[in-house]
mmCIF file of C-alpha atoms and ligand atoms in Angstrom:
data_model
loop_
_atom_site.group_PDB
_atom_site.id
_atom_site.type_symbol
_atom_site.label_atom_id
_atom_site.label_comp_id
_atom_site.label_asym_id
_atom_site.label_seq_id
_atom_site.Cartn_x
_atom_site.Cartn_y
_atom_site.Cartn_z
ATOM 1 C CA UNK A 342 -57.951 -95.822 48.053
ATOM 2 C CA UNK A 343 -54.430 -94.514 47.788
ATOM 3 C CA UNK A 344 -53.618 -90.855 47.893
ATOM 4 C CA UNK A 345 -50.812 -89.305 45.886
ATOM 5 C CA UNK A 346 -49.110 -86.021 46.475
ATOM 6 C CA UNK A 347 -49.601 -83.186 43.975
ATOM 7 C CA UNK A 348 -46.103 -83.671 42.581
ATOM 8 C CA UNK A 349 -46.868 -87.357 41.968
ATOM 9 C CA UNK A 350 -50.103 -86.437 40.216
ATOM 10 C CA UNK A 351 -48.259 -83.974 37.986
ATOM 11 C CA UNK A 352 -45.673 -86.620 37.230
ATOM 12 C CA UNK A 353 -48.376 -89.180 36.326
ATOM 13 C CA UNK A 354 -50.129 -86.640 34.109
ATOM 14 C CA UNK A 355 -46.867 -85.945 32.319
ATOM 15 C CA UNK A 356 -46.228 -89.677 31.807
ATOM 16 C CA UNK A 357 -49.774 -90.160 30.476
ATOM 17 C CA UNK A 358 -49.297 -87.275 28.056
ATOM 18 C CA UNK A 359 -45.983 -88.709 26.869
ATOM 19 C CA UNK A 360 -47.525 -92.169 26.402
ATOM 20 C CA UNK A 361 -50.382 -90.664 24.384
ATOM 21 C CA UNK A 362 -47.916 -88.795 22.225
ATOM 22 C CA UNK A 363 -45.823 -91.941 21.685
ATOM 23 C CA UNK A 364 -48.983 -93.904 20.891
ATOM 24 C CA UNK A 365 -50.034 -91.358 18.293
ATOM 25 C CA UNK A 366 -46.542 -91.349 16.816
ATOM 26 C CA UNK A 367 -46.603 -95.141 16.577
ATOM 27 C CA UNK A 368 -50.071 -95.093 15.077
ATOM 28 C CA UNK A 369 -48.986 -92.490 12.585
ATOM 29 C CA UNK A 370 -45.993 -94.619 11.652
ATOM 30 C CA UNK A 371 -48.243 -97.641 11.417
ATOM 31 C CA UNK A 372 -50.768 -95.726 9.256
ATOM 32 C CA UNK A 373 -48.173 -94.344 6.965
ATOM 33 C CA UNK A 374 -47.552 -96.237 3.739
ATOM 34 C CA UNK A 375 -43.966 -96.274 2.584
ATOM 35 C CA UNK A 376 -43.668 -96.257 -1.197
ATOM 36 C CA UNK A 377 -40.770 -98.713 -1.022
ATOM 37 C CA UNK A 378 -43.153 -101.320 0.396
ATOM 38 C CA UNK A 379 -45.325 -100.793 -2.706
ATOM 39 C CA UNK A 380 -42.426 -101.511 -5.069
ATOM 40 C CA UNK A 381 -42.278 -97.894 -6.261
ATOM 41 C CA UNK A 382 -39.071 -95.880 -6.630
ATOM 42 C CA UNK A 383 -38.204 -92.212 -6.201
ATOM 43 C CA UNK A 384 -36.734 -90.140 -9.039
ATOM 44 C CA UNK A 385 -33.158 -89.699 -7.786
ATOM 45 C CA UNK A 386 -31.348 -92.521 -9.575
ATOM 46 C CA UNK A 387 -33.348 -92.434 -12.784
ATOM 47 C CA UNK A 388 -32.781 -88.674 -13.123
ATOM 48 C CA UNK A 389 -29.035 -89.023 -12.564
ATOM 49 C CA UNK A 390 -28.879 -91.652 -15.320
ATOM 50 C CA UNK A 391 -31.089 -89.582 -17.635
ATOM 51 C CA UNK A 392 -28.954 -86.458 -17.261
ATOM 52 C CA UNK A 393 -25.798 -88.484 -17.924
ATOM 53 C CA UNK A 394 -27.337 -90.385 -20.812
ATOM 54 C CA UNK A 395 -28.948 -87.424 -22.596
ATOM 55 C CA UNK A 396 -32.560 -88.597 -22.483
ATOM 56 C CA UNK A 397 -35.683 -87.733 -20.469
ATOM 57 C CA UNK A 398 -38.047 -89.785 -18.323
ATOM 58 C CA UNK A 399 -41.712 -89.597 -19.384
ATOM 59 C CA UNK A 400 -44.108 -88.176 -16.798
ATOM 60 C CA UNK A 401 -47.607 -89.106 -17.905
ATOM 61 C CA UNK A 402 -50.702 -87.939 -16.005
ATOM 62 C CA UNK A 403 -53.393 -90.484 -15.282
ATOM 63 C CA UNK A 404 -56.988 -90.193 -14.103
ATOM 64 C CA UNK A 405 -58.440 -93.599 -14.933
ATOM 65 C CA UNK A 406 -57.677 -97.268 -15.454
ATOM 66 C CA UNK A 407 -57.313 -97.155 -19.244
ATOM 67 C CA UNK A 408 -54.674 -94.417 -19.098
ATOM 68 C CA UNK A 409 -52.769 -96.281 -16.414
ATOM 69 C CA UNK A 410 -52.900 -99.571 -18.325
ATOM 70 C CA UNK A 411 -51.707 -97.900 -21.527
ATOM 71 C CA UNK A 412 -48.824 -96.179 -19.702
ATOM 72 C CA UNK A 413 -47.670 -99.414 -18.077
ATOM 73 C CA UNK A 414 -48.019 -101.471 -21.269
ATOM 74 C CA UNK A 415 -45.994 -98.883 -23.201
ATOM 75 C CA UNK A 416 -43.277 -98.571 -20.570
ATOM 76 C CA UNK A 417 -42.940 -102.354 -20.232
ATOM 77 C CA UNK A 418 -42.766 -102.900 -24.002
ATOM 78 C CA UNK A 419 -40.151 -100.193 -24.410
ATOM 79 C CA UNK A 420 -38.275 -101.099 -21.189
ATOM 80 C CA UNK A 421 -38.541 -97.516 -19.966
ATOM 81 C CA UNK A 422 -38.664 -96.102 -16.444
ATOM 82 C CA UNK A 423 -41.863 -94.087 -16.039
ATOM 83 C CA UNK A 424 -43.450 -91.459 -13.806
ATOM 84 C CA UNK A 425 -47.170 -91.818 -13.084
ATOM 85 C CA UNK A 426 -48.448 -88.340 -12.244
ATOM 86 C CA UNK A 427 -51.535 -87.456 -10.292
ATOM 87 C CA UNK A 428 -52.802 -83.879 -10.236
ATOM 88 C CA UNK A 429 -55.016 -82.370 -7.564
ATOM 89 C CA UNK A 430 -57.842 -82.515 -10.125
ATOM 90 C CA UNK A 431 -57.188 -86.226 -10.713
ATOM 91 C CA UNK A 432 -57.363 -86.865 -6.955
ATOM 92 C CA UNK A 433 -60.707 -85.105 -6.833
ATOM 93 C CA UNK A 434 -62.048 -86.872 -9.933
ATOM 94 C CA UNK A 435 -60.946 -90.431 -9.338
ATOM 95 C CA UNK A 436 -60.457 -90.549 -5.558
ATOM 96 C CA UNK A 437 -56.937 -90.409 -4.209
ATOM 97 C CA UNK A 438 -57.145 -93.777 -2.445
ATOM 98 C CA UNK A 439 -58.224 -95.599 -5.585
ATOM 99 C CA UNK A 440 -55.464 -93.933 -7.614
ATOM 100 C CA UNK A 441 -52.882 -94.875 -4.998
ATOM 101 C CA UNK A 442 -53.977 -98.503 -5.100
ATOM 102 C CA UNK A 443 -53.903 -98.382 -8.900
ATOM 103 C CA UNK A 444 -50.296 -97.235 -8.754
ATOM 104 C CA UNK A 445 -49.484 -100.090 -6.392
ATOM 105 C CA UNK A 446 -51.293 -102.390 -8.821
ATOM 106 C CA UNK A 447 -49.249 -100.908 -11.656
ATOM 107 C CA UNK A 448 -46.075 -102.431 -10.213
ATOM 108 C CA UNK A 449 -47.654 -105.894 -10.052
ATOM 109 C CA UNK A 450 -49.172 -105.390 -13.512
ATOM 110 C CA UNK A 451 -45.779 -104.450 -15.010
ATOM 111 C CA UNK A 452 -44.291 -107.623 -13.528
ATOM 112 C CA UNK A 453 -47.175 -109.675 -14.876
ATOM 113 C CA UNK A 454 -46.463 -108.191 -18.306
ATOM 114 C CA UNK A 455 -42.917 -109.531 -18.083
ATOM 115 C CA UNK A 456 -40.883 -106.695 -16.580
ATOM 116 C CA UNK A 457 -38.907 -108.204 -13.689
ATOM 117 C CA UNK A 458 -37.661 -104.873 -12.295
ATOM 118 C CA UNK A 459 -40.043 -102.049 -13.214
ATOM 119 C CA UNK A 460 -39.058 -98.504 -12.239
ATOM 120 C CA UNK A 461 -42.312 -96.721 -11.531
ATOM 121 C CA UNK A 462 -42.569 -93.409 -9.690
ATOM 122 C CA UNK A 463 -45.841 -92.220 -8.158
ATOM 123 C CA UNK A 464 -45.642 -88.435 -8.336
ATOM 124 C CA UNK A 465 -47.901 -85.609 -7.157
ATOM 125 C CA UNK A 466 -48.232 -83.101 -9.998
ATOM 126 C CA UNK A 467 -48.524 -79.409 -9.030
ATOM 127 C CA UNK A 468 -48.916 -79.841 -5.276
ATOM 128 C CA UNK A 469 -50.023 -76.459 -3.972
ATOM 129 C CA UNK A 470 -49.669 -76.812 -0.203
ATOM 130 C CA UNK A 471 -47.498 -78.468 2.419
ATOM 131 C CA UNK A 472 -50.523 -80.420 3.722
ATOM 132 C CA UNK A 473 -51.278 -81.909 0.291
ATOM 133 C CA UNK A 474 -47.655 -82.991 -0.201
ATOM 134 C CA UNK A 475 -47.504 -84.451 3.324
ATOM 135 C CA UNK A 476 -50.744 -86.333 2.780
ATOM 136 C CA UNK A 477 -49.474 -87.816 -0.494
ATOM 137 C CA UNK A 478 -46.162 -88.832 1.102
ATOM 138 C CA UNK A 479 -48.067 -90.541 3.915
ATOM 139 C CA UNK A 480 -50.185 -92.385 1.327
ATOM 140 C CA UNK A 481 -47.198 -93.869 -0.487
ATOM 141 C CA UNK A 482 -46.186 -91.344 -3.154
ATOM 142 C CA UNK A 483 -42.501 -91.616 -3.974
ATOM 143 C CA UNK A 484 -42.148 -88.099 -5.350
ATOM 144 C CA UNK A 485 -43.996 -84.797 -5.002
ATOM 145 C CA UNK A 486 -44.001 -81.472 -6.758
ATOM 146 C CA UNK A 487 -44.520 -78.379 -4.649
ATOM 147 C CA UNK A 488 -45.503 -75.625 -7.029
ATOM 148 C CA UNK A 489 -44.874 -72.291 -5.391
ATOM 149 C CA UNK A 490 -44.134 -70.631 -8.715
ATOM 150 C CA UNK A 491 -47.012 -68.175 -8.410
ATOM 151 C CA UNK A 492 -45.796 -67.013 -4.966
ATOM 152 C CA UNK A 493 -43.290 -64.246 -4.286
ATOM 153 C CA UNK A 494 -39.756 -65.709 -4.460
ATOM 154 C CA UNK A 495 -39.106 -65.841 -0.698
ATOM 155 C CA UNK A 496 -42.444 -67.525 -0.015
ATOM 156 C CA UNK A 497 -41.766 -70.080 -2.756
ATOM 157 C CA UNK A 498 -38.388 -70.810 -1.105
ATOM 158 C CA UNK A 499 -39.908 -71.177 2.379
ATOM 159 C CA UNK A 500 -42.779 -73.440 1.272
ATOM 160 C CA UNK A 501 -40.527 -75.611 -0.884
ATOM 161 C CA UNK A 502 -37.971 -75.955 1.946
ATOM 162 C CA UNK A 503 -40.713 -77.085 4.337
ATOM 163 C CA UNK A 504 -41.865 -79.791 1.907
ATOM 164 C CA UNK A 505 -38.289 -80.936 1.231
ATOM 165 C CA UNK A 506 -37.550 -81.239 4.966
ATOM 166 C CA UNK A 507 -40.563 -83.491 5.443
ATOM 167 C CA UNK A 508 -40.175 -85.500 2.212
ATOM 168 C CA UNK A 509 -36.490 -86.264 2.660
ATOM 169 C CA UNK A 510 -37.171 -87.897 6.034
ATOM 170 C CA UNK A 511 -38.883 -90.638 4.011
ATOM 171 C CA UNK A 512 -36.531 -90.546 1.015
ATOM 172 C CA UNK A 513 -39.254 -89.011 -1.152
ATOM 173 C CA UNK A 514 -37.901 -86.732 -3.892
ATOM 174 C CA UNK A 515 -39.197 -83.199 -4.458
ATOM 175 C CA UNK A 516 -39.639 -81.093 -7.601
ATOM 176 C CA UNK A 517 -39.847 -77.309 -7.220
ATOM 177 C CA UNK A 518 -40.713 -74.681 -9.820
ATOM 178 C CA UNK A 519 -39.278 -71.306 -10.720
ATOM 179 C CA UNK A 520 -40.802 -69.143 -13.419
ATOM 180 C CA UNK A 521 -44.450 -69.163 -14.475
ATOM 181 C CA UNK A 522 -46.009 -71.137 -17.320
ATOM 182 C CA UNK A 523 -48.883 -69.619 -19.236
ATOM 183 C CA UNK A 524 -52.149 -71.568 -19.165
ATOM 184 C CA UNK A 525 -53.970 -73.451 -16.462
ATOM 185 C CA UNK A 526 -52.302 -75.544 -13.759
ATOM 186 C CA UNK A 527 -55.201 -76.886 -11.732
ATOM 187 C CA UNK A 528 -56.731 -73.761 -10.210
ATOM 188 C CA UNK A 529 -53.681 -71.600 -10.877
ATOM 189 C CA UNK A 530 -53.786 -69.847 -14.212
ATOM 190 C CA UNK A 531 -51.696 -67.198 -15.868
ATOM 191 C CA UNK A 532 -52.255 -65.356 -19.136
ATOM 192 C CA UNK A 533 -48.588 -64.900 -19.841
ATOM 193 C CA UNK A 534 -45.495 -66.924 -19.101
ATOM 194 C CA UNK A 535 -42.550 -65.549 -17.154
ATOM 195 C CA UNK A 536 -39.347 -67.288 -18.081
ATOM 196 C CA UNK A 537 -37.229 -68.638 -15.255
ATOM 197 C CA UNK A 538 -34.487 -66.203 -14.259
ATOM 198 C CA UNK A 539 -31.192 -68.138 -14.516
ATOM 199 C CA UNK A 540 -29.644 -65.838 -11.905
ATOM 200 C CA UNK A 541 -32.105 -67.197 -9.282
ATOM 201 C CA UNK A 542 -31.693 -70.947 -9.769
ATOM 202 C CA UNK A 543 -28.559 -71.608 -7.685
ATOM 203 C CA UNK A 544 -29.966 -69.671 -4.734
ATOM 204 C CA UNK A 545 -33.311 -71.496 -5.024
ATOM 205 C CA UNK A 546 -31.828 -74.978 -5.262
ATOM 206 C CA UNK A 547 -29.358 -74.318 -2.436
ATOM 207 C CA UNK A 548 -31.908 -72.810 -0.064
ATOM 208 C CA UNK A 549 -34.657 -75.373 -0.725
ATOM 209 C CA UNK A 550 -32.701 -78.602 -1.243
ATOM 210 C CA UNK A 551 -35.023 -79.684 -4.094
ATOM 211 C CA UNK A 552 -34.097 -82.746 -6.142
ATOM 212 C CA UNK A 553 -35.258 -81.321 -9.481
ATOM 213 C CA UNK A 554 -36.399 -77.986 -10.837
ATOM 214 C CA UNK A 555 -39.243 -77.214 -13.251
ATOM 215 C CA UNK A 556 -38.456 -74.190 -15.377
ATOM 216 C CA UNK A 557 -40.369 -71.951 -17.746
ATOM 217 C CA UNK A 558 -38.919 -71.594 -21.239
ATOM 218 C CA UNK A 559 -42.061 -71.036 -23.283
ATOM 219 C CA UNK A 560 -44.066 -74.238 -22.853
ATOM 220 C CA UNK A 561 -47.553 -74.024 -21.372
ATOM 221 C CA UNK A 562 -50.350 -76.324 -20.266
ATOM 222 C CA UNK A 563 -53.260 -77.544 -22.352
ATOM 223 C CA UNK A 564 -53.979 -77.888 -26.076
ATOM 224 C CA UNK A 565 -53.906 -74.150 -26.833
ATOM 225 C CA UNK A 566 -50.353 -73.243 -26.016
ATOM 226 C CA UNK A 567 -50.052 -70.311 -28.367
ATOM 227 C CA UNK A 568 -52.456 -67.798 -29.863
ATOM 228 C CA UNK A 569 -52.553 -67.654 -33.685
ATOM 229 C CA UNK A 570 -50.876 -64.212 -33.418
ATOM 230 C CA UNK A 571 -47.853 -65.801 -31.709
ATOM 231 C CA UNK A 572 -47.474 -68.329 -34.551
ATOM 232 C CA UNK A 573 -46.398 -68.226 -38.159
ATOM 233 C CA UNK A 574 -48.132 -70.199 -40.904
ATOM 234 C CA UNK A 575 -46.311 -73.115 -42.529
ATOM 235 C CA UNK A 576 -46.592 -72.325 -46.278
ATOM 236 C CA UNK A 577 -46.488 -76.060 -47.160
ATOM 237 C CA UNK A 578 -49.263 -77.303 -44.884
ATOM 238 C CA UNK A 579 -51.109 -74.130 -43.869
ATOM 239 C CA UNK A 580 -50.681 -75.228 -40.242
ATOM 240 C CA UNK A 581 -49.705 -72.860 -37.426
ATOM 241 C CA UNK A 582 -46.017 -73.019 -36.426
ATOM 242 C CA UNK A 583 -45.367 -72.022 -32.807
ATOM 243 C CA UNK A 584 -42.465 -69.812 -31.717
ATOM 244 C CA UNK A 585 -39.355 -71.763 -30.631
ATOM 245 C CA UNK A 586 -38.687 -72.527 -26.967
ATOM 246 C CA UNK A 587 -36.207 -70.263 -25.161
ATOM 247 C CA UNK A 588 -33.204 -72.595 -25.406
ATOM 248 C CA UNK A 589 -30.959 -69.698 -24.382
ATOM 249 C CA UNK A 590 -32.689 -69.667 -20.973
ATOM 250 C CA UNK A 591 -32.302 -73.456 -20.670
ATOM 251 C CA UNK A 592 -28.601 -73.216 -21.537
ATOM 252 C CA UNK A 593 -28.073 -70.427 -19.001
ATOM 253 C CA UNK A 594 -29.813 -72.518 -16.309
ATOM 254 C CA UNK A 595 -27.616 -75.529 -17.171
ATOM 255 C CA UNK A 596 -24.532 -73.369 -16.890
ATOM 256 C CA UNK A 597 -25.586 -72.264 -13.406
ATOM 257 C CA UNK A 598 -26.508 -75.787 -12.276
ATOM 258 C CA UNK A 599 -24.328 -78.260 -14.174
ATOM 259 C CA UNK A 600 -25.834 -81.757 -14.154
ATOM 260 C CA UNK A 601 -28.853 -80.758 -12.071
ATOM 261 C CA UNK A 602 -32.164 -82.412 -13.132
ATOM 262 C CA UNK A 603 -34.432 -79.979 -14.987
ATOM 263 C CA UNK A 604 -38.139 -80.577 -15.671
ATOM 264 C CA UNK A 605 -40.321 -79.380 -18.542
ATOM 265 C CA UNK A 606 -44.046 -79.028 -17.963
ATOM 266 C CA UNK A 607 -46.592 -78.303 -20.662
ATOM 267 C CA UNK A 608 -44.834 -80.502 -23.209
ATOM 268 C CA UNK A 609 -47.678 -81.944 -25.236
ATOM 269 C CA UNK A 610 -47.246 -81.616 -28.973
ATOM 270 C CA UNK A 611 -50.965 -81.628 -29.795
ATOM 271 C CA UNK A 612 -50.795 -84.133 -32.698
ATOM 272 C CA UNK A 613 -52.707 -82.645 -35.617
ATOM 273 C CA UNK A 614 -54.001 -86.075 -36.706
ATOM 274 C CA UNK A 615 -55.855 -86.422 -33.403
ATOM 275 C CA UNK A 616 -57.141 -82.853 -33.571
ATOM 276 C CA UNK A 617 -58.353 -83.558 -37.137
ATOM 277 C CA UNK A 618 -60.011 -86.837 -36.078
ATOM 278 C CA UNK A 619 -61.788 -85.094 -33.209
ATOM 279 C CA UNK A 620 -63.012 -82.319 -35.495
ATOM 280 C CA UNK A 621 -64.004 -84.769 -38.243
ATOM 281 C CA UNK A 622 -66.245 -86.673 -35.856
ATOM 282 C CA UNK A 623 -68.140 -83.757 -34.351
ATOM 283 C CA UNK A 624 -65.493 -82.032 -32.205
ATOM 284 C CA UNK A 625 -64.725 -78.330 -32.289
ATOM 285 C CA UNK A 626 -61.051 -77.842 -31.454
ATOM 286 C CA UNK A 627 -59.914 -74.649 -33.084
ATOM 287 C CA UNK A 628 -56.277 -73.737 -33.730
ATOM 288 C CA UNK A 629 -54.884 -76.098 -31.101
ATOM 289 C CA UNK A 630 -51.077 -75.851 -31.121
ATOM 290 C CA UNK A 631 -48.424 -77.733 -29.128
ATOM 291 C CA UNK A 632 -44.662 -77.970 -28.754
ATOM 292 C CA UNK A 633 -42.983 -79.471 -31.852
ATOM 293 C CA UNK A 634 -41.451 -82.848 -31.053
ATOM 294 C CA UNK A 635 -38.019 -81.970 -32.463
ATOM 295 C CA UNK A 636 -37.765 -79.235 -29.817
ATOM 296 C CA UNK A 637 -38.598 -81.717 -27.071
ATOM 297 C CA UNK A 638 -36.034 -84.145 -28.502
ATOM 298 C CA UNK A 639 -33.434 -81.396 -28.312
ATOM 299 C CA UNK A 640 -34.438 -80.562 -24.717
ATOM 300 C CA UNK A 641 -34.296 -84.246 -23.713
ATOM 301 C CA UNK A 642 -30.663 -84.395 -24.800
ATOM 302 C CA UNK A 643 -29.805 -81.612 -22.336
ATOM 303 C CA UNK A 644 -30.251 -81.498 -18.537
ATOM 304 C CA UNK A 645 -34.006 -81.814 -19.050
ATOM 305 C CA UNK A 646 -34.650 -85.237 -17.543
ATOM 306 C CA UNK A 647 -38.423 -85.209 -16.984
ATOM 307 C CA UNK A 648 -40.962 -84.219 -19.618
ATOM 308 C CA UNK A 649 -44.633 -83.840 -18.631
ATOM 309 C CA UNK A 650 -47.324 -84.957 -21.062
ATOM 310 C CA UNK A 651 -51.034 -84.945 -20.312
ATOM 311 C CA UNK A 652 -52.997 -83.149 -23.044
ATOM 312 C CA UNK A 653 -51.744 -85.444 -25.835
ATOM 313 C CA UNK A 654 -53.184 -88.420 -23.986
ATOM 314 C CA UNK A 655 -56.512 -86.611 -23.569
ATOM 315 C CA UNK A 656 -56.563 -85.862 -27.309
ATOM 316 C CA UNK A 657 -55.676 -89.459 -28.226
ATOM 317 C CA UNK A 658 -58.421 -90.833 -25.998
ATOM 318 C CA UNK A 659 -61.043 -88.388 -27.262
ATOM 319 C CA UNK A 660 -60.110 -88.955 -30.919
ATOM 320 C CA UNK A 661 -60.401 -92.740 -30.609
ATOM 321 C CA UNK A 662 -63.689 -92.607 -28.700
ATOM 322 C CA UNK A 663 -65.280 -90.126 -31.126
ATOM 323 C CA UNK A 664 -64.173 -92.223 -34.102
ATOM 324 C CA UNK A 665 -65.511 -95.498 -32.692
ATOM 325 C CA UNK A 666 -68.839 -94.024 -31.638
ATOM 326 C CA UNK A 667 -69.278 -92.259 -34.989
ATOM 327 C CA UNK A 668 -68.431 -95.394 -36.962
ATOM 328 C CA UNK A 669 -70.448 -97.729 -34.751
ATOM 329 C CA UNK A 670 -73.421 -95.683 -33.557
ATOM 330 C CA UNK A 671 -75.180 -98.761 -32.179
ATOM 331 C CA UNK A 672 -72.273 -99.521 -29.824
ATOM 332 C CA UNK A 673 -72.949 -98.996 -26.139
ATOM 333 C CA UNK A 674 -70.502 -101.321 -24.391
ATOM 334 C CA UNK A 675 -67.851 -98.989 -22.876
ATOM 335 C CA UNK A 676 -65.184 -101.645 -23.440
ATOM 336 C CA UNK A 677 -65.794 -101.355 -27.179
ATOM 337 C CA UNK A 678 -64.826 -97.678 -27.275
ATOM 338 C CA UNK A 679 -62.492 -97.480 -24.274
ATOM 339 C CA UNK A 680 -60.501 -100.448 -25.616
ATOM 340 C CA UNK A 681 -59.549 -98.695 -28.893
ATOM 341 C CA UNK A 682 -58.890 -95.512 -26.870
ATOM 342 C CA UNK A 683 -56.469 -97.449 -24.656
ATOM 343 C CA UNK A 684 -54.728 -98.908 -27.736
ATOM 344 C CA UNK A 685 -54.355 -95.449 -29.247
ATOM 345 C CA UNK A 686 -52.957 -93.977 -26.019
ATOM 346 C CA UNK A 687 -50.493 -96.854 -25.778
ATOM 347 C CA UNK A 688 -49.278 -96.070 -29.333
ATOM 348 C CA UNK A 689 -48.866 -92.427 -28.318
ATOM 349 C CA UNK A 690 -46.894 -93.256 -25.153
ATOM 350 C CA UNK A 691 -44.618 -95.650 -27.045
ATOM 351 C CA UNK A 692 -43.992 -93.037 -29.713
ATOM 352 C CA UNK A 693 -43.078 -90.426 -27.075
ATOM 353 C CA UNK A 694 -40.751 -92.810 -25.251
ATOM 354 C CA UNK A 695 -38.947 -94.113 -28.325
ATOM 355 C CA UNK A 696 -38.995 -91.211 -30.792
ATOM 356 C CA UNK A 697 -39.037 -88.135 -28.586
ATOM 357 C CA UNK A 698 -37.658 -88.715 -25.075
ATOM 358 C CA UNK A 699 -35.295 -91.610 -25.767
ATOM 359 C CA UNK A 700 -35.921 -93.445 -22.475
ATOM 360 C CA UNK A 701 -36.471 -96.834 -24.131
ATOM 361 C CA UNK A 702 -34.162 -99.584 -22.892
ATOM 362 C CA UNK A 703 -33.068 -97.447 -19.918
ATOM 363 C CA UNK A 704 -34.209 -99.618 -17.011
ATOM 364 C CA UNK A 705 -31.369 -100.172 -14.546
ATOM 365 C CA UNK A 706 -31.839 -103.967 -14.515
HETATM 366 O O1 LIG B 522 -50.599 -79.465 -15.197
HETATM 367 C C1 LIG B 522 -51.698 -79.779 -15.604
HETATM 368 C C2 LIG B 522 -52.003 -81.216 -15.831
HETATM 369 O O2 LIG B 522 -52.277 -81.426 -17.182
HETATM 370 C C3 LIG B 522 -53.106 -81.674 -14.950
HETATM 371 O O3 LIG B 522 -54.311 -81.176 -15.391
HETATM 372 O O4 LIG B 522 -55.354 -80.311 -13.317
HETATM 373 O O5 LIG B 522 -56.742 -80.823 -15.334
HETATM 374 O O6 LIG B 522 -55.734 -82.682 -13.986
HETATM 375 P P1 LIG B 522 -55.613 -81.237 -14.435
HETATM 376 P P1 LIG B 523 -49.567 -80.649 -21.209
HETATM 377 O O1 LIG B 523 -50.856 -79.932 -20.967
HETATM 378 O O2 LIG B 523 -48.771 -79.949 -22.272
HETATM 379 O O3 LIG B 523 -49.758 -82.079 -21.518
HETATM 380 O O4 LIG B 523 -48.698 -80.546 -19.863
HETATM 381 C C1 LIG B 523 -48.916 -81.438 -18.807
HETATM 382 C C2 LIG B 523 -48.198 -81.036 -17.577
HETATM 383 O O5 LIG B 523 -47.313 -80.217 -17.556
HETATM 384 C C3 LIG B 523 -48.594 -81.714 -16.331
HETATM 385 O O6 LIG B 523 -47.947 -81.184 -15.223
HETATM 386 ZN ZN1 LIG B 524 -47.556 -79.081 -15.334
#
């Protein structure tokens, strides 16, 4: 048996520790999925083109296969870049690993549908912690949102900076948020909206290094964006007309940050036909009101280059399912009611891309 001096033993212990550390680093690198290997892209180039071209990229949330299929079919048929968004709630509902593999499958599916060079982003919607963003980046997301909008300003800056520092090491793009939207964002909810303060945006973007900024100009999440008291009644149709978005705030933000990518959350329009169909076939949606599409069209022509839509897809799916089940009460094969729901969602996504956001035909290749 050989004997080593204490200094040798310390040296060996140090070497062992270093080897362990290097091993773990290697393992981590090995474990980590890079979105580029999945055929996904980040948002940088598509946003730059969208800002220049005066259109917006659709960011559609998905929680299941039918939504994902409809999004990909619509984006392939319209030749549009697209952002697949996953919320924390979606991760809990559908399992984050399955959703990640679905997004990887989406690239292959788009190619199978005839799109040689799809531009698909896998984006975390409303990330609420550094750990969640890091975990998504390590799983192959190409873009993350860190939503510190409910935090005091300095804490929002610090948290966003931390996420940006990590994300940029892997060329993952980051969306931050300033200003508070009314309504529910996962577990964060606010009764009232607080518009973004244009005087804060330059400081926020400079200190955090974010790639895009979500702002609050009067949109909100869900199908009940405004109370009846906030609306006026359209004398022709008797429908509720919501108050206009704060375009003055958007213009002031653009002036502060010329050409910088701006994001609009809470941009569903709550199509009345779907609300009516749902109510006709046993639903009970009362006074649901969304953002009029002409206002979104106007926003898309400005520096707004990403528009988030989730509730409209939920309404389309529910309307189609209720209709099929009411008309065919003996039907019990899920494909027979999920199929029409998928068709209806696809119609909705195509309509948004072509008639509202203007991202059709905007693939780079
Ligand atoms: O921002 C809200 C999105 O519509 C996601 O909603 O948290 O219910 O999945 P969720
Ligand atoms: P809607 O609820 O208006 O569809 O907004 C979705 C959204 O902002 C997801 O982040
Ligand atoms: Zn949102």
